[in-house]
Short mmCIF file of C-alpha atoms and ligand atoms in Angstrom, two decimals:
data_model
loop_
_atom_site.label_atom_id
_atom_site.label_comp_id
_atom_site.label_asym_id
_atom_site.label_seq_id
_atom_site.Cartn_x
_atom_site.Cartn_y
_atom_site.Cartn_z
CA MET A 71 127.63 120.35 101.86
CA PRO A 72 127.57 117.85 99.01
CA ALA A 73 126.60 119.61 95.79
CA ARG A 74 123.73 118.06 93.87
CA VAL A 75 124.03 117.43 90.20
CA PRO A 76 121.08 116.49 87.99
CA LEU A 77 120.25 112.84 87.58
CA GLN A 78 122.64 111.35 85.01
CA PRO A 79 121.25 109.71 81.86
CA THR A 80 122.78 106.43 83.01
CA THR A 81 120.86 106.43 86.29
CA SER A 82 117.47 104.80 85.86
CA VAL A 83 114.69 104.33 88.35
CA ALA A 84 112.13 101.56 87.94
CA VAL A 85 108.57 102.76 88.42
CA VAL A 86 106.10 99.98 89.17
CA TYR A 87 102.63 101.00 87.95
CA SER A 88 99.33 99.34 87.08
CA PRO A 89 96.16 100.88 85.59
CA ALA A 90 94.07 98.70 87.95
CA HIS A 91 93.92 101.64 90.38
CA LEU A 92 91.50 103.38 87.97
CA ARG A 93 88.79 100.93 89.06
CA HIS A 94 88.78 102.49 92.56
CA ALA A 95 86.93 105.79 92.12
CA PRO A 96 84.38 106.61 94.83
CA ALA A 97 82.79 110.00 94.12
CA PHE A 98 82.77 111.46 97.62
CA GLU A 99 84.03 111.09 101.16
CA THR A 100 82.30 112.36 104.28
CA ASN A 101 84.21 115.10 106.06
CA CYS A 102 82.87 115.67 109.57
CA GLY A 103 79.38 114.72 108.40
CA GLU A 104 79.40 116.63 105.11
CA PRO A 105 79.86 114.93 101.76
CA VAL A 106 82.85 116.41 99.90
CA ALA A 107 84.41 115.37 96.58
CA MET A 108 86.86 112.50 97.14
CA LEU A 109 90.42 113.86 97.39
CA GLU A 110 92.09 110.50 96.87
CA LEU A 111 91.36 110.41 93.12
CA PRO A 112 92.42 108.24 90.16
CA ARG A 113 93.87 111.39 88.62
CA ARG A 114 96.47 111.49 91.41
CA ALA A 115 98.27 108.39 90.20
CA GLU A 116 97.77 109.42 86.57
CA GLU A 117 99.42 112.80 87.17
CA ILE A 118 102.41 111.09 88.81
CA ARG A 119 102.61 108.55 85.98
CA ARG A 120 102.39 111.27 83.32
CA THR A 121 105.11 113.39 84.93
CA LEU A 122 107.53 110.49 85.40
CA ALA A 123 106.81 109.22 81.87
CA GLY A 124 108.00 112.60 80.55
CA ASP A 125 111.49 111.87 81.89
CA ALA A 126 113.34 109.10 80.04
CA ARG A 127 115.32 108.26 83.19
CA PHE A 128 112.24 106.56 84.65
CA GLY A 129 111.40 103.12 83.27
CA PHE A 130 107.96 101.60 83.78
CA VAL A 131 107.50 98.02 85.04
CA ASP A 132 104.28 96.00 85.42
CA PRO A 133 103.57 94.41 88.81
CA THR A 134 103.78 90.65 89.15
CA PRO A 135 101.03 88.81 91.06
CA HIS A 136 102.16 87.65 94.51
CA GLY A 137 98.92 86.07 95.70
CA GLU A 138 97.35 86.35 99.12
CA ALA A 139 100.15 85.00 101.33
CA PRO A 140 102.12 88.28 101.65
CA ILE A 141 98.91 90.09 102.64
CA ASP A 142 97.93 87.45 105.18
CA ALA A 143 101.47 87.65 106.64
CA VAL A 144 100.63 91.20 107.80
CA HIS A 145 96.83 91.53 107.94
CA ASP A 146 94.07 89.58 109.63
CA PRO A 147 92.83 87.28 106.82
CA GLY A 148 89.33 88.32 107.87
CA LEU A 149 90.03 91.86 106.64
CA ARG A 150 90.98 90.60 103.18
CA ARG A 151 87.97 88.30 103.03
CA PHE A 152 85.67 91.16 104.07
CA LEU A 153 87.06 93.56 101.46
CA GLU A 154 86.80 90.84 98.80
CA ARG A 155 83.09 90.24 99.40
CA ALA A 156 81.83 93.59 100.75
CA TRP A 157 80.85 95.33 97.52
CA ARG A 158 79.13 92.23 96.15
CA GLU A 159 77.02 91.95 99.31
CA VAL A 160 76.19 95.67 99.35
CA ILE A 161 74.82 95.72 95.79
CA ALA A 162 73.03 92.40 96.31
CA SER A 163 71.07 94.16 99.04
CA GLU A 164 70.95 97.70 97.56
CA PRO A 165 71.56 97.47 93.78
CA HIS A 166 71.42 101.22 93.06
CA ARG A 167 74.28 102.08 95.46
CA ARG A 168 77.45 103.76 94.15
CA GLN A 169 79.60 103.47 97.28
CA VAL A 170 79.29 102.63 100.97
CA VAL A 171 80.69 103.64 104.37
CA ALA A 172 79.67 102.48 107.83
CA ASP A 173 77.44 104.46 110.10
CA THR A 174 78.40 102.64 113.32
CA TYR A 175 81.99 101.95 114.38
CA LEU A 176 83.45 99.75 117.11
CA ASN A 177 84.63 102.48 119.53
CA VAL A 178 86.63 100.63 122.21
CA ARG A 179 85.02 102.66 125.02
CA LEU A 180 81.58 101.32 124.19
CA ARG A 181 82.92 98.08 125.64
CA ASP A 182 84.92 99.34 128.65
CA GLY A 183 85.38 96.47 131.07
CA MET A 184 83.81 93.93 128.69
CA GLY A 185 86.62 93.28 126.16
CA ILE A 186 86.39 94.11 122.45
CA ASP A 187 86.40 90.53 121.21
CA VAL A 188 82.92 90.67 119.69
CA PRO A 189 81.74 88.60 116.71
CA GLU A 190 81.97 90.09 113.21
CA PRO A 191 78.45 91.15 112.20
CA THR A 192 76.93 88.88 109.55
CA ASN A 193 75.26 91.91 107.94
CA VAL A 194 77.67 93.72 105.58
CA PHE A 195 76.57 97.16 106.79
CA GLY A 196 77.40 96.17 110.36
CA ALA A 197 80.66 94.54 109.31
CA LEU A 198 81.74 97.83 107.68
CA GLY A 199 81.94 99.32 111.18
CA TYR A 200 83.79 96.27 112.50
CA TRP A 201 86.59 96.40 109.89
CA GLY A 202 86.46 100.12 109.02
CA SER A 203 87.36 103.12 111.16
CA ASP A 204 86.40 106.39 109.45
CA THR A 205 84.06 107.92 106.90
CA ALA A 206 86.80 109.00 104.44
CA THR A 207 87.39 105.45 103.21
CA PRO A 208 84.45 104.26 101.10
CA ILE A 209 84.16 100.93 99.37
CA ALA A 210 82.87 100.86 95.78
CA ASP A 211 83.04 98.69 92.68
CA GLY A 212 86.71 97.89 92.01
CA THR A 213 88.03 98.97 95.41
CA TYR A 214 89.22 95.48 96.33
CA GLU A 215 90.78 94.81 92.92
CA ALA A 216 92.66 98.14 93.01
CA ALA A 217 93.84 97.59 96.59
CA ARG A 218 95.06 94.08 95.74
CA GLU A 219 97.00 95.41 92.74
CA ALA A 220 98.57 98.20 94.85
CA VAL A 221 100.00 95.48 97.10
CA ASP A 222 101.54 93.74 94.07
CA VAL A 223 102.96 97.08 92.91
CA ALA A 224 104.75 97.50 96.27
CA LEU A 225 105.90 93.86 96.36
CA THR A 226 107.30 94.09 92.84
CA ALA A 227 109.30 97.20 93.76
CA ALA A 228 110.57 95.37 96.87
CA ASP A 229 111.62 92.42 94.69
CA LEU A 230 113.59 94.74 92.38
CA VAL A 231 115.52 96.08 95.35
CA ALA A 232 116.00 92.61 96.86
CA GLY A 233 117.40 91.64 93.44
CA GLY A 234 120.04 94.37 93.58
CA ALA A 235 118.44 97.61 92.36
CA GLY A 236 119.48 100.57 94.50
CA ILE A 237 116.10 102.24 94.23
CA ALA A 238 112.60 101.37 93.02
CA TYR A 239 109.40 103.40 93.14
CA ALA A 240 105.99 101.79 93.73
CA LEU A 241 103.25 104.04 92.35
CA CYS A 242 100.66 102.62 94.74
CA ARG A 243 97.04 103.69 94.70
CA PRO A 244 95.08 103.35 96.92
CA PRO A 245 97.66 104.21 99.59
CA GLY A 246 98.31 101.98 102.60
CA HIS A 247 99.94 103.40 105.72
CA HIS A 248 96.77 103.97 107.77
CA ALA A 249 95.69 100.31 107.58
CA PRO A 250 96.70 98.35 110.72
CA ARG A 251 96.59 94.56 111.01
CA ALA A 252 92.81 94.31 111.16
CA ALA A 253 91.21 97.49 109.78
CA PHE A 254 90.97 99.74 106.73
CA ALA A 255 91.34 103.49 107.34
CA GLY A 256 92.30 106.88 105.90
CA TYR A 257 91.91 106.05 102.16
CA CYS A 258 93.90 102.83 102.82
CA TYR A 259 92.72 99.20 102.54
CA PHE A 260 95.92 97.10 102.64
CA ASN A 261 99.20 98.44 104.06
CA ASN A 262 101.38 98.33 100.94
CA ALA A 263 104.57 99.52 102.69
CA ALA A 264 104.18 97.15 105.66
CA ILE A 265 103.51 94.20 103.37
CA ALA A 266 106.64 95.10 101.37
CA ALA A 267 108.66 95.36 104.61
CA GLN A 268 107.53 91.94 105.82
CA HIS A 269 108.21 90.50 102.35
CA LEU A 270 111.80 91.80 102.50
CA VAL A 271 112.25 90.24 105.95
CA ASP A 272 110.88 86.97 104.56
CA ARG A 273 113.33 87.25 101.64
CA GLY A 274 116.28 87.54 104.02
CA SER A 275 116.62 91.17 105.13
CA HIS A 276 117.63 91.19 108.80
CA ARG A 277 116.60 94.77 109.52
CA VAL A 278 114.19 96.98 107.61
CA THR A 279 113.28 100.61 108.27
CA VAL A 280 110.01 102.19 107.19
CA LEU A 281 110.52 105.96 107.04
CA ASP A 282 107.14 107.68 106.76
CA VAL A 283 107.22 111.25 105.43
CA ASP A 284 103.51 111.53 104.63
CA TYR A 285 101.86 114.48 106.44
CA HIS A 286 99.75 111.98 108.39
CA HIS A 287 101.12 109.54 110.94
CA GLY A 288 101.15 105.99 109.56
CA ASN A 289 99.21 104.48 112.44
CA GLY A 290 98.74 101.23 110.54
CA THR A 291 102.44 100.65 109.94
CA GLN A 292 103.26 101.58 113.53
CA GLN A 293 100.68 99.11 114.87
CA ILE A 294 101.84 96.25 112.64
CA PHE A 295 105.47 96.50 113.76
CA TYR A 296 105.03 97.90 117.30
CA GLU A 297 106.51 94.81 118.98
CA ARG A 298 109.09 94.06 116.28
CA PRO A 299 112.81 94.58 116.90
CA ASP A 300 113.67 93.92 113.22
CA VAL A 301 111.41 96.53 111.57
CA GLN A 302 112.00 100.12 112.60
CA TYR A 303 109.21 102.67 112.07
CA VAL A 304 110.23 106.35 111.88
CA SER A 305 107.60 109.00 111.12
CA LEU A 306 107.45 112.79 110.70
CA HIS A 307 103.88 114.06 110.76
CA GLY A 308 101.34 116.61 111.89
CA ASP A 309 100.91 116.28 115.66
CA PRO A 310 98.00 113.87 116.27
CA ARG A 311 96.63 116.23 118.90
CA ARG A 312 95.34 118.28 115.94
CA ALA A 313 95.66 116.03 112.88
CA TYR A 314 94.28 112.77 111.50
CA PRO A 315 94.68 109.93 112.58
CA TYR A 316 94.32 111.64 116.00
CA PHE A 317 94.83 108.51 118.13
CA ALA A 318 98.42 107.49 117.32
CA GLY A 319 101.72 109.14 116.47
CA PHE A 320 102.62 110.66 119.84
CA ALA A 321 106.32 111.14 120.64
CA GLU A 322 105.89 108.95 123.72
CA GLU A 323 105.01 105.93 121.55
CA THR A 324 108.36 104.19 121.06
CA GLY A 325 107.45 100.50 120.66
CA THR A 326 106.87 97.75 123.18
CA GLY A 327 108.41 94.45 124.31
CA ARG A 328 111.22 93.40 122.01
CA GLY A 329 110.25 96.33 119.77
CA ALA A 330 110.96 98.91 122.49
CA GLY A 331 112.87 101.79 120.90
CA ALA A 332 112.17 100.71 117.30
CA THR A 333 109.30 103.19 116.83
CA VAL A 334 110.28 106.86 116.48
CA ASN A 335 107.59 109.55 116.20
CA LEU A 336 108.40 113.15 115.36
CA PRO A 337 105.10 115.10 115.60
CA LEU A 338 105.37 118.58 114.12
CA PRO A 339 103.45 121.87 114.54
CA ALA A 340 101.12 123.54 112.04
CA GLY A 341 102.99 125.73 109.58
CA CYS A 342 106.12 123.58 109.72
CA ASP A 343 108.53 125.05 107.14
CA ASP A 344 111.49 123.67 105.16
CA GLU A 345 113.99 124.53 107.90
CA SER A 346 112.05 122.90 110.76
CA TYR A 347 111.30 119.88 108.61
CA HIS A 348 114.96 119.54 107.69
CA ALA A 349 115.89 119.52 111.40
CA ALA A 350 113.38 116.73 112.04
CA MET A 351 114.69 114.80 109.02
CA CYS A 352 118.21 115.04 110.49
CA ARG A 353 116.90 113.41 113.68
CA ALA A 354 115.08 110.75 111.68
CA CYS A 355 118.18 109.95 109.64
CA ASP A 356 120.32 109.73 112.80
CA GLU A 357 117.88 107.17 114.21
CA ILE A 358 117.91 105.19 110.96
CA ALA A 359 121.73 105.23 110.75
CA ARG A 360 121.87 103.92 114.33
CA PHE A 361 119.44 101.10 113.48
CA ALA A 362 121.57 100.24 110.41
CA PRO A 363 118.86 98.67 108.24
CA ASP A 364 119.59 96.50 105.19
CA VAL A 365 116.93 98.44 103.30
CA VAL A 366 114.83 101.58 103.76
CA ILE A 367 111.20 101.68 102.67
CA VAL A 368 109.90 105.23 102.31
CA SER A 369 106.20 105.87 102.76
CA LEU A 370 106.20 108.89 100.46
CA GLY A 371 103.42 111.40 101.02
CA VAL A 372 103.72 114.89 99.59
CA ASP A 373 100.70 116.18 101.50
CA THR A 374 103.33 118.14 103.49
CA PHE A 375 103.38 120.58 100.53
CA GLY A 376 102.39 124.14 101.42
CA ASN A 377 99.41 124.17 99.07
CA ASP A 378 98.04 120.74 100.01
CA PRO A 379 94.29 120.89 100.74
CA ILE A 380 94.50 118.56 103.80
CA GLY A 381 97.92 119.17 105.36
CA ASP A 382 98.90 122.32 107.28
CA PHE A 383 102.67 122.31 106.65
CA ALA A 384 104.44 124.91 104.50
CA LEU A 385 107.00 122.84 102.62
CA THR A 386 108.26 123.94 99.19
CA ARG A 387 109.06 121.73 96.22
CA ASP A 388 112.79 122.21 96.88
CA SER A 389 112.40 120.52 100.26
CA PHE A 390 111.27 117.34 98.49
CA ARG A 391 114.56 117.17 96.58
CA ALA A 392 116.38 117.62 99.89
CA GLN A 393 114.31 114.83 101.52
CA GLY A 394 115.13 112.39 98.74
CA ALA A 395 118.81 113.28 98.90
CA MET A 396 118.93 112.83 102.70
CA VAL A 397 117.43 109.38 102.47
CA SER A 398 119.77 108.49 99.62
CA ASP A 399 122.74 109.64 101.71
CA LEU A 400 121.92 106.92 104.25
CA GLY A 401 123.56 104.67 101.65
CA ARG A 402 120.93 101.91 101.86
CA PRO A 403 118.78 100.47 99.07
CA MET A 404 115.43 102.27 98.93
CA VAL A 405 111.91 101.16 98.09
CA ILE A 406 109.74 104.27 97.69
CA VAL A 407 106.02 103.56 98.22
CA GLN A 408 103.47 106.23 97.25
CA GLU A 409 101.07 107.32 100.02
CA GLY A 410 99.29 110.73 100.08
CA GLY A 411 99.50 114.14 98.37
CA TYR A 412 96.35 115.93 97.24
CA ASP A 413 97.37 119.13 95.45
CA ILE A 414 96.65 117.55 92.07
CA GLU A 415 98.32 120.30 90.02
CA ALA A 416 101.61 120.01 91.96
CA LEU A 417 101.56 116.28 92.73
CA GLY A 418 103.45 114.94 89.72
CA GLY A 419 106.19 117.55 90.00
CA ASN A 420 106.52 117.08 93.75
CA VAL A 421 106.96 113.32 93.47
CA HIS A 422 109.31 113.68 90.49
CA THR A 423 111.44 116.15 92.45
CA TRP A 424 111.60 113.83 95.49
CA LEU A 425 112.71 110.90 93.32
CA ASP A 426 115.21 113.08 91.46
CA GLY A 427 116.75 114.04 94.80
CA ALA A 428 116.89 110.40 95.85
CA ALA A 429 118.36 109.09 92.60
CA ALA A 430 120.83 111.86 91.76
CA PRO A 431 124.40 110.59 92.05
CA ARG A 432 126.11 112.00 95.14
CA ASN A 433 128.74 114.52 94.14
CA LYS A 434 130.67 114.77 97.40
CA THR A 435 133.49 117.30 97.39
C1 SP5 B 65 97.10 108.38 102.89
C2 SP5 B 65 96.56 109.67 103.45
O1 SP5 B 65 97.15 110.72 103.26
N1 SP5 B 65 95.39 109.60 104.13
C3 SP5 B 65 94.81 110.77 104.70
C4 SP5 B 65 93.44 110.52 105.26
C5 SP5 B 65 92.85 111.77 105.82
N2 SP5 B 65 91.47 111.60 106.09
C6 SP5 B 65 90.77 112.61 106.81
C7 SP5 B 65 90.96 113.99 106.29
C8 SP5 B 65 90.10 114.98 107.02
C9 SP5 B 65 90.68 116.33 106.93
N3 SP5 B 65 89.96 117.43 107.46
C10 SP5 B 65 89.08 117.36 108.58
C11 SP5 B 65 88.54 118.71 108.88
C12 SP5 B 65 87.19 118.61 109.52
N4 SP5 B 65 86.50 119.86 109.55
ZN1 ZN B 66 98.63 111.70 104.25
#
């Protein structure tokens, strides 16, 4: 076993961060019909920022604006246009509103045998159910601006790695991995990691892996690259038979067409501990090594932590160091993109530990 030594003073990790995320702050989400305090809070990113800022080995970088083209390369431009105008139209109609979610969604079975190619409703409240997919993902003042900036945070980290950095961390908020080509979902509006992956392909990477270690399956990332032979998607997550997003992430889903075999799902049972998770990570890393990507993008969620209020895994903080080290041992440049993690008190330390494991020099004996 390679021994781990602490991160050396000479090793630095760029952290891309923007305060624009603070503008996205809905007060509550609806959990199975009951309003509950929003778990995906501004304080999440601030706790991560504060913890990393306390360690001189992390250097902060502002995002650079990349415009709309990288988003439109991955998402239906209609989704971006909807998110851009939605809040303005809501308050024009109901000025006292603080946030909004749909009350009617396009369930595909409502249209069995008729196709789902229906027109986008002209009414914003109807359109929310056309582009949205769940009641945990409200839109409020600043949501679009924060989501746009999170994309630039991820793209800037990708640029650093394309320019030769071995590792860069994108402190994205809101997260992204639940957003497929044409929907927002699961606290996510634009798929930061998928947009970064496509950007790296467009900048010359031949093969890119997205490794998703968030507790939840990244249904959005899977959907975006499901037919792609050049972007591998590998995910460890709570089995969708019991866990959000419920309708994707099954082991039998392995990609289609030219992308057949380039999607790898490792659904895991409730209570999954460090040892079981490590075994699944070994499988994931074997699959990645076989794919031989030019770069690995990690969708980093620490909602696998034992005390997380949403996840049902039992991972310890030490397992996050091991995860980072295993990915680092693949020997590929890494772009780490922040996704979930909702135990606010532990969040900064969990992310810091993961990055420390990833950035520590290998001391192979
Ligand atoms: C990025 C990310 O981690 N998104 C997670 C979105 C999870 N949204 C739904 C959470 C609902 C959890 N509990 C449902 C229990 C119902 N009684
Ligand atoms: Zn999650």
